[in-house]
Structure formats: C-alpha cells, structure tokens
Coordinates of C-alpha atoms and ligand atoms in Angstrom, one line a residue:
M15 CA -5.7 -15.3 -23.8
G16 CA -3.2 -13.7 -21.4
K17 CA -0.8 -14.5 -18.7
A18 CA -1.3 -14.0 -14.9
A19 CA 0.3 -15.0 -11.6
V20 CA -2.2 -17.0 -9.6
L21 CA -2.2 -18.0 -5.9
I22 CA -3.2 -21.6 -5.9
G23 CA -2.7 -22.4 -2.2
I24 CA -1.4 -20.8 0.9
D25 CA 2.4 -20.8 1.1
Q26 CA 2.7 -22.1 -2.5
P27 CA 4.6 -20.3 -5.2
L28 CA 2.4 -18.3 -7.5
E29 CA 1.6 -20.3 -10.7
I30 CA 2.1 -18.5 -14.0
R31 CA -0.9 -19.4 -16.2
D32 CA -1.1 -18.5 -19.8
D33 CA -4.7 -19.4 -20.5
V34 CA -6.4 -16.5 -18.8
D35 CA -9.5 -15.3 -20.6
V36 CA -10.7 -11.8 -19.9
D37 CA -14.4 -11.0 -20.3
A38 CA -15.6 -7.8 -21.9
P39 CA -16.1 -5.1 -19.2
H40 CA -19.7 -5.0 -17.8
A41 CA -21.5 -1.7 -17.2
G42 CA -19.4 0.7 -15.2
E43 CA -16.2 -1.3 -15.8
V44 CA -13.0 -0.8 -17.8
K45 CA -10.5 -3.3 -19.3
V46 CA -6.9 -2.4 -18.7
R47 CA -3.8 -3.6 -20.4
M48 CA -1.3 -3.5 -17.5
A49 CA 2.0 -1.8 -18.0
A50 CA 3.5 -2.4 -14.6
S51 CA 2.7 -3.7 -11.2
G52 CA 4.6 -3.3 -7.9
V53 CA 4.9 -6.2 -5.5
C54 CA 3.6 -5.1 -2.1
H55 CA 3.9 -6.8 1.2
S56 CA 0.1 -7.3 1.2
D57 CA 0.5 -9.6 -1.8
L58 CA 3.0 -11.6 0.2
S59 CA 0.6 -11.6 3.1
M60 CA -2.1 -13.1 0.9
Q61 CA 0.4 -15.7 -0.4
N62 CA 1.4 -16.8 3.1
G63 CA -2.1 -16.6 4.6
T64 CA -1.5 -13.7 6.9
I65 CA -4.6 -12.0 5.4
M66 CA -7.8 -13.3 3.7
A67 CA -6.9 -16.9 3.4
G68 CA -9.4 -19.3 1.9
M69 CA -10.0 -17.9 -1.5
P70 CA -7.4 -19.4 -3.9
P71 CA -7.2 -19.6 -6.8
I72 CA -6.9 -15.8 -7.1
V73 CA -4.8 -13.4 -9.2
L74 CA -2.8 -11.3 -6.8
G75 CA -1.5 -7.8 -7.4
H76 CA -3.1 -4.5 -6.5
E77 CA -0.4 -1.8 -7.1
G78 CA -0.6 -1.2 -10.9
A79 CA -0.9 1.1 -13.8
G80 CA -1.8 0.6 -17.5
V81 CA -3.8 1.7 -20.5
I82 CA -7.5 1.4 -21.0
E83 CA -8.4 -1.0 -23.9
E84 CA -12.1 -1.1 -23.7
V85 CA -14.9 0.5 -21.6
G86 CA -18.2 -1.1 -20.6
P87 CA -21.7 0.5 -21.1
G88 CA -22.2 3.7 -19.1
V89 CA -18.6 4.5 -18.6
T90 CA -18.2 8.3 -18.9
K91 CA -15.0 9.4 -17.3
L92 CA -12.6 7.0 -19.0
A93 CA -12.0 6.1 -22.7
P94 CA -9.8 3.6 -24.6
G95 CA -6.2 4.9 -24.7
D96 CA -6.4 6.6 -21.3
H97 CA -3.5 5.9 -18.9
V98 CA -4.6 5.0 -15.4
V99 CA -3.5 4.1 -11.9
I100 CA -5.5 1.3 -10.4
S101 CA -7.1 2.2 -7.1
W102 CA -7.6 -0.9 -5.0
V103 CA -10.2 0.9 -3.0
P104 CA -12.9 1.8 -5.6
Q105 CA -14.3 5.2 -4.5
C106 CA -17.9 5.9 -5.6
G107 CA -18.2 9.4 -4.4
E108 CA -21.8 8.9 -3.3
C109 CA -22.0 6.5 -0.3
Y110 CA -22.1 7.4 3.4
F111 CA -18.3 7.4 3.7
C112 CA -17.5 9.1 0.4
T113 CA -19.9 12.0 1.1
R114 CA -18.3 12.5 4.6
G115 CA -14.7 12.9 3.3
Q116 CA -13.6 9.3 3.9
P117 CA -13.6 7.7 0.4
Q118 CA -10.9 5.3 1.6
L119 CA -13.7 3.6 3.5
C120 CA -16.1 3.5 0.4
E121 CA -18.9 1.0 0.9
Q122 CA -18.4 -0.3 -2.7
G123 CA -14.9 -1.6 -2.0
G124 CA -16.0 -4.0 0.8
I125 CA -18.0 -6.3 -1.5
A126 CA -15.0 -6.7 -3.9
M127 CA -12.6 -7.2 -1.0
A128 CA -14.7 -9.9 0.5
T129 CA -15.6 -11.8 -2.7
G130 CA -12.5 -11.5 -4.9
G131 CA -14.9 -10.2 -7.5
L132 CA -15.7 -6.7 -8.8
L133 CA -18.5 -4.6 -7.4
D134 CA -21.2 -7.3 -8.2
G135 CA -19.1 -9.9 -6.5
T136 CA -18.0 -11.7 -9.7
P137 CA -14.6 -11.6 -11.4
R138 CA -14.0 -11.0 -15.1
L139 CA -11.1 -13.4 -15.5
K140 CA -11.3 -17.1 -16.3
S141 CA -8.8 -19.9 -16.3
Q142 CA -9.0 -23.6 -16.6
G143 CA -12.6 -23.3 -17.4
A144 CA -13.5 -21.6 -14.1
P145 CA -13.9 -18.0 -12.9
L146 CA -10.6 -16.6 -11.5
P147 CA -11.0 -14.1 -8.6
Q148 CA -9.0 -10.9 -8.5
M149 CA -7.4 -9.4 -5.4
A150 CA -9.0 -6.2 -4.2
A151 CA -11.0 -5.5 -7.4
S152 CA -7.7 -5.3 -9.2
G153 CA -5.6 -8.4 -10.0
T154 CA -2.6 -6.5 -11.4
F155 CA -0.5 -9.6 -11.7
S156 CA -2.4 -10.2 -14.9
E157 CA -1.4 -8.8 -18.3
I158 CA -5.0 -7.7 -18.8
T159 CA -7.6 -7.1 -16.2
V160 CA -11.0 -5.5 -15.7
V161 CA -11.7 -3.1 -12.9
P162 CA -14.5 -0.8 -11.9
E163 CA -14.4 2.6 -13.5
I164 CA -14.4 4.1 -10.0
G165 CA -11.2 1.9 -9.3
A166 CA -9.1 3.6 -12.0
V167 CA -7.7 7.2 -12.0
K168 CA -6.7 8.9 -15.2
I169 CA -3.1 10.2 -15.3
P170 CA -1.2 12.2 -18.0
A171 CA -0.2 10.0 -20.9
D172 CA 3.5 11.1 -20.7
F173 CA 3.9 9.9 -17.1
D174 CA 6.1 6.8 -16.7
L175 CA 3.7 3.9 -16.0
K176 CA 6.2 2.0 -14.0
L177 CA 6.4 4.9 -11.4
A178 CA 2.6 5.4 -11.7
A179 CA 2.1 1.8 -10.6
L180 CA 3.9 2.5 -7.3
I181 CA 1.6 5.4 -6.6
G182 CA -1.3 2.9 -6.7
C183 CA -0.5 1.4 -3.3
G184 CA 2.8 2.1 -1.6
V185 CA 2.9 5.9 -2.3
L186 CA -0.7 6.7 -1.7
T187 CA -0.7 4.6 1.5
G188 CA 2.6 5.8 2.9
A189 CA 2.6 9.5 1.9
G190 CA -1.1 9.6 2.7
A191 CA -0.6 8.1 6.2
A192 CA 1.6 11.2 7.0
M193 CA -0.3 13.9 5.1
N194 CA -3.9 12.7 5.5
T195 CA -4.2 10.3 8.3
A196 CA -1.8 11.9 10.8
Q197 CA -1.9 15.4 9.3
I198 CA 1.6 16.0 10.4
H199 CA 2.4 19.6 11.4
Q200 CA 5.4 21.8 10.7
G201 CA 8.1 21.0 13.2
D202 CA 6.7 17.6 14.3
T203 CA 9.0 14.8 15.6
V204 CA 8.1 11.6 13.8
A205 CA 9.1 7.9 14.3
V206 CA 8.5 5.4 11.5
V207 CA 8.8 1.7 12.4
G208 CA 9.4 -0.3 9.3
C209 CA 11.1 1.3 6.3
G210 CA 10.0 -0.9 3.4
G211 CA 8.1 0.2 0.3
V212 CA 5.3 1.8 2.3
G213 CA 7.4 3.0 5.3
L214 CA 9.8 4.9 3.0
N215 CA 6.8 6.8 1.7
V216 CA 5.6 7.6 5.2
I217 CA 9.1 9.1 5.7
Q218 CA 8.9 11.3 2.6
G219 CA 5.3 12.2 3.2
A220 CA 6.3 13.4 6.7
R221 CA 9.2 15.4 5.3
I222 CA 7.0 17.1 2.7
A223 CA 4.4 17.9 5.4
G224 CA 7.1 19.7 7.5
A225 CA 8.3 17.2 10.1
T226 CA 11.7 18.3 11.3
E227 CA 12.9 15.2 13.0
I228 CA 12.2 11.9 11.4
I229 CA 13.5 8.8 13.2
A230 CA 13.5 5.7 11.0
V231 CA 13.4 2.3 12.7
D232 CA 14.2 -1.0 10.9
M233 CA 16.3 -4.1 11.4
N234 CA 18.0 -3.9 8.0
E235 CA 20.9 -1.4 7.5
T236 CA 20.2 -1.2 3.7
K237 CA 16.7 0.1 4.6
L238 CA 18.0 2.5 7.1
A239 CA 20.4 4.0 4.5
L240 CA 17.5 4.3 2.1
A241 CA 15.4 5.9 4.8
K242 CA 18.0 8.7 5.1
E243 CA 17.8 9.3 1.4
F244 CA 14.0 9.7 1.8
G245 CA 14.3 12.2 4.6
A246 CA 15.0 10.4 7.9
T247 CA 17.2 12.6 10.2
A248 CA 18.1 9.7 12.5
T249 CA 18.0 5.9 12.4
V250 CA 17.5 3.1 15.0
N251 CA 18.5 -0.4 14.2
A252 CA 15.8 -2.4 16.0
S253 CA 18.0 -5.5 16.0
Q254 CA 20.5 -3.7 18.2
G255 CA 18.8 -3.0 21.5
D256 CA 15.3 -2.0 22.4
P257 CA 14.0 0.4 19.8
V258 CA 11.5 2.1 22.2
S259 CA 14.2 3.2 24.7
Q260 CA 16.4 4.4 21.8
V261 CA 13.5 6.6 20.4
M262 CA 12.7 7.8 23.9
E263 CA 16.3 8.8 24.4
M264 CA 16.3 10.7 21.1
T265 CA 13.2 12.6 22.1
G266 CA 14.2 13.8 25.6
Q267 CA 12.2 10.8 27.1
R268 CA 9.0 12.4 25.8
G269 CA 8.4 10.2 22.7
A270 CA 7.5 11.1 19.2
D271 CA 4.6 13.5 18.3
V272 CA 3.5 10.9 15.7
A273 CA 4.7 7.3 15.5
F274 CA 3.8 5.0 12.6
E275 CA 3.8 1.2 12.5
V276 CA 4.4 0.0 9.0
I277 CA 5.2 -3.7 9.4
G278 CA 2.1 -5.4 10.8
L279 CA 3.5 -7.2 13.8
Q280 CA 1.9 -7.3 17.2
Q281 CA 5.2 -6.6 18.9
T282 CA 6.1 -3.5 16.7
I283 CA 2.5 -2.2 17.1
D284 CA 3.0 -2.2 20.9
Q285 CA 6.4 -0.6 20.5
T286 CA 5.0 2.1 18.2
I287 CA 2.2 3.1 20.7
T288 CA 4.7 3.0 23.6
M289 CA 7.1 5.4 21.8
T290 CA 4.4 7.9 21.1
R291 CA 4.5 10.9 23.4
R292 CA 1.6 11.9 25.8
G293 CA -1.0 13.6 23.7
G294 CA 0.5 12.2 20.5
Q295 CA -0.7 10.0 17.7
A296 CA 0.2 6.3 17.0
I297 CA -0.8 5.5 13.4
L298 CA -1.2 1.8 12.5
V299 CA -0.6 1.1 8.9
G300 CA 0.9 -2.4 8.8
V301 CA -1.6 -5.2 8.3
P302 CA -1.2 -7.7 11.1
K303 CA -2.5 -11.3 11.3
M304 CA -6.3 -11.3 11.8
D305 CA -6.0 -12.5 15.4
A306 CA -3.3 -10.0 16.5
M307 CA -4.1 -8.0 19.5
I308 CA -2.9 -4.6 20.9
N309 CA -1.4 -5.0 24.4
I310 CA -1.2 -1.6 25.9
P311 CA -2.0 -0.7 29.5
A312 CA -5.4 1.1 29.3
F313 CA -4.7 3.7 32.0
F314 CA -1.0 4.7 31.6
G315 CA -0.9 3.8 28.0
V316 CA -4.0 5.6 26.8
V317 CA -6.1 7.4 29.3
F318 CA -3.5 9.2 31.4
S319 CA -1.2 9.6 28.4
E320 CA -4.1 10.8 26.2
K321 CA -2.7 9.1 23.1
T322 CA -4.7 8.7 19.9
I323 CA -4.3 5.3 18.3
K324 CA -5.5 5.5 14.8
G325 CA -5.8 3.0 12.0
C326 CA -4.8 3.9 8.5
W327 CA -6.5 2.4 5.4
Y328 CA -5.0 3.3 2.0
G329 CA -3.4 6.5 3.5
S330 CA -6.9 7.9 4.1
S331 CA -6.6 8.8 0.4
D332 CA -9.1 10.4 -1.9
V333 CA -7.6 9.0 -5.0
Q334 CA -9.0 11.5 -7.5
R335 CA -7.5 14.3 -5.4
D336 CA -4.3 12.6 -4.3
V337 CA -3.0 10.8 -7.4
P338 CA -2.6 14.1 -9.3
K339 CA -1.2 15.8 -6.2
L340 CA 1.5 13.1 -5.9
I341 CA 2.4 13.3 -9.6
D342 CA 2.8 17.1 -9.2
L343 CA 5.0 16.6 -6.1
Y344 CA 7.2 14.2 -8.2
Q345 CA 7.4 16.6 -11.1
K346 CA 8.5 19.4 -8.7
G347 CA 11.3 17.1 -7.4
Q348 CA 9.8 16.8 -3.9
L349 CA 8.6 13.2 -4.1
K350 CA 11.0 10.4 -4.9
L351 CA 9.6 7.5 -7.0
D352 CA 12.6 6.3 -9.1
E353 CA 14.5 5.4 -5.9
L354 CA 11.7 3.1 -4.8
V355 CA 12.3 0.7 -7.7
S356 CA 15.0 -1.7 -6.5
R357 CA 14.4 -4.2 -9.3
T358 CA 12.5 -4.3 -12.5
I359 CA 11.3 -7.9 -13.2
T360 CA 9.1 -10.0 -15.4
L361 CA 5.8 -11.6 -14.3
E362 CA 7.6 -15.0 -14.2
Q363 CA 10.0 -13.6 -11.5
V364 CA 7.2 -12.7 -9.1
N365 CA 8.1 -15.5 -6.7
E366 CA 11.7 -14.2 -6.6
A367 CA 10.2 -10.8 -5.6
F368 CA 8.6 -12.4 -2.6
D369 CA 11.9 -14.0 -1.6
A370 CA 13.6 -10.6 -1.9
M371 CA 10.9 -9.0 0.2
K372 CA 11.3 -11.7 2.9
T373 CA 15.1 -11.0 3.2
G374 CA 14.4 -7.3 3.3
E375 CA 16.8 -6.5 0.4
V376 CA 14.3 -4.4 -1.7
A377 CA 12.1 -1.4 -1.4
R378 CA 10.0 -2.5 -4.3
S379 CA 10.3 -5.0 -7.1
V380 CA 8.3 -3.8 -10.1
I381 CA 6.9 -6.2 -12.8
K382 CA 7.1 -4.6 -16.2
Y383 CA 4.8 -6.2 -18.8
Ligands
PAD13 P1 8.1 -4.4 3.3 O1 8.3 -5.8 3.5 O2 8.6 -3.7 2.1 O3 8.7 -3.6 4.6 C1 8.7 -4.0 5.9 C2 9.9 -3.5 6.6 O4 9.8 -3.8 8.0 C3 11.2 -4.1 6.1 O5 12.1 -3.0 5.7 C4 11.7 -4.9 7.3 O6 13.1 -4.9 7.3 C5 11.1 -4.2 8.4 N1 11.0 -5.0 9.7 C6 10.5 -6.3 9.8 N2 10.4 -6.7 11.0 C7 10.9 -5.6 11.8 C8 11.0 -5.4 13.2 N3 10.7 -6.3 14.1 N4 11.5 -4.2 13.6 C9 11.8 -3.2 12.7 N5 11.7 -3.4 11.4 C10 11.2 -4.5 10.9 O7 6.5 -4.1 3.4 P2 5.7 -2.9 2.8 O8 6.3 -1.7 3.1 O9 5.2 -3.3 1.4 O10 4.3 -3.1 3.7 C11 4.4 -2.8 5.1 C12 3.1 -3.2 5.7 O11 2.0 -2.3 5.3 C13 2.5 -4.6 5.4 O12 1.9 -5.1 6.6 C14 1.5 -4.3 4.4 O13 0.5 -5.4 4.3 C15 0.9 -3.0 4.9 C16 0.1 -2.2 4.0 N6 -1.0 -1.6 4.5 C17 -1.8 -0.8 3.7 C18 -3.0 -0.1 4.4 O14 -3.8 0.4 3.7 N7 -3.0 -0.1 5.7 C19 -1.5 -0.6 2.4 C20 -0.4 -1.2 1.9 C21 0.4 -2.1 2.7
ZN14 ZN1 -0.2 -2.7 -1.2

C-alpha cells in the first residue's frame, strides 16, 4: 500500500489516499519508487478542468524521477536499482513518427493520454477497490507507480533526483521549445510570453542556443526578476501597458525573430503571434482550453507577413537524446536547475502548490517523497 494524490472531481482539492495498491509491472513495464515530482501547470489544468476533464478519479503528476524497483517480462534496457526520469510521452522508436525524427508525437503515447492507462489502456494502480487511472502514463503524485519501459530514461545514479524530476517536463519542454522546435540561431531576438516553470526554461534554452536578445514578458515582477537570472536581457510587465507594442518598440517595430507563448491563453497566443516579425516564428507551448481559437488576420497576420505558427509538444524532444544532453549542460554550469526549485514540499502539500502556482509566486514546487 502506498500514498497518492488523487483528483476526485473538477476544481476539488486533490485527495491524499493511503490505500493505493500497485500491481506488478506487465510485459514491457517498470515499477518505479518515486523520489520527487514537480508540480506543473498542466497538473493544475487537469484539476481545474482546462484539459481532459471527465476522467476522475485519476492520479495526477507527470514530472518525476525515481528508482526502478521491479521490471516486467521482456524489459531489457532497465533493471532494478536504475535511476530514471519519467517521460510522459513514451517513445517507442519504431512508429511512423519516431522513425521520422518526431518521437514527441509517438503513436504509443496517444492511447495512454486518452485512457488514463498505460499502453494497453489500463492502469496499474488501484484504490478503494477500483482501478485508479494515471495521468499521461505516469501518475508521479504516487509514491510508487508503474510506467512503460519506453516512458523511463536511465540517468546516472549520482544525479540529484529532485533536479532530475524537473527535467521530466518543464526543462525538456521549455529548453526543447527553444533548441528543437524553434531551432534558435546565433544572434536571434526572442520574446518569451509567460515566465513560469516552463517559460524560464525557454529563456535558458534560447540563451544556450545563442539568442542575443531575450525579452521576457510576464505580469509578475518576481518572475521577471527570475527571468533575468535565466538569461533575459530585457523585461516587459504585461500588466503595465500593451505587451505587443512594448516588444515592437524594443525591436525597432520589426518584432521578434522567434516569439514563444508559454501560458495557454487565447489572448496571449494572439499577442505572441502579433509580436513575431515578418518571416519569423511564433511557437505555441502553453496548453489552452480545448475550445480556444487563434484570432489572427489571415492576410496581414500570416500570408503577407509570412509567419510560421508552430505548435510545440514536449519541446519536440527525443528523450533518450535530450535527457543526457540536459544533464551534461547542467554539469557544465550552462543549465540552471537548482534555481527552478522555489519550494520543496511533501505530497500532502500538493494543494498548496496549486495555490502558489495560481498566485504566480513560484517557478516550481517540488514534492520530495
Ligand atoms: P506557470 O503557472 O508556472 O507559469 C505561467 C506564467 O504565466 C506565470 O509566471 C504567470 O505570471 C504568467 N502569466 C499569466 N497570465 C499572463 C498574462 N496575461 N501575460 C503575461 N504573463 C502571464 O506554468 P508552467 O510554466 O508550468 O506552464 C505554462 C504552460 O505550458 C501551461 O499552459 C502548461 O500546461 C503548458 C505546458 N505545455 C507543455 C507542452 O508540451 N506543450 C508541457 C508542459 C507544460
Ligand atoms: Zn508538465
């Protein structure tokens, strides 16, 4: 029996249950004792019904790291005792997308995402006598979980698991948005709208990729100060005047070479596309409400201006390639991870982490088991 934080209804506090039974891993699966889990805005968006309503009860959490306790039949790449980062997009390496260099779109992940189960559509957790679904084939708000072998990436055993957890979503997504999705070039001018746990990683990814001007846009001064630590060269407080005209002014009325939306609001999506220069790229990372629309004039906004509007899923990451790369960048002192941890909390404090996220006071709260 273990503990887990369970979403029992939209807009209700997560319930801490201590009766969670974990099945043995099936073929191709691994059981993981979680060491740490970050609290990402996507967890809050599940809790408040912005995304994927309709499947409570479900264990949330998808940004985690831990130690393998048991492996199912046929598992060859991982063994008990291995330290792993959970990949909330399992990447099979064999499907249409994986073999075309887009493992972030792996066909296997879709089944899990839609069902709250693992790759066969069923979860390995049970509570109150019923199967307990797991968010995104992970469920890292559980002391112990079972994930597909292709949803766990081995890391060195001496790497801090609390920092490794953050790599699992915020860092892969944010840094990947800059380095993989946008493929920032040396000398680019970049705007980042939304400087939370993911946006700060877009900023540092852009800095590492060679952007020379990085304009951070947020409504919270604490976040703007953090953004500067992560590499922003200028800041715009969106609560003080129109952020688009401020970015236009800072870029000689041309706009940013690459602008990123990292909030998930219809209004900021439109702002981000508008502040992108002619011929530039607008990268949409934030997850909006399922019925949100993009409201951009088709001619002046896209055709005549030749802008690319590009979605970003999991930082277009190849997790087997990018997790080691990010660890290496951290060890060389180029990637900040410690500074992302605003608070270390217990599983019981997960609802407080949601409150802190709503007021914008934290980059990340990290649950330590
Ligand atoms: P967060 O809550 O830590 O950060 C959001 C930031 O936006 C905060 O700093 C806010 O102050 C700021 N903000 C809010 N409203 C405005 C506004 N109108 N103008 C300017 N700034 C504002 O969230 P996060 O960084 O954890 O996640 C950001 C989004 O990215 C969220 O929608 C999440 O669901 C999404 C996400 N997408 C992927 C993906 O694969 N596409 C992965 C992970 C997270
Ligand atoms: Zn996330």
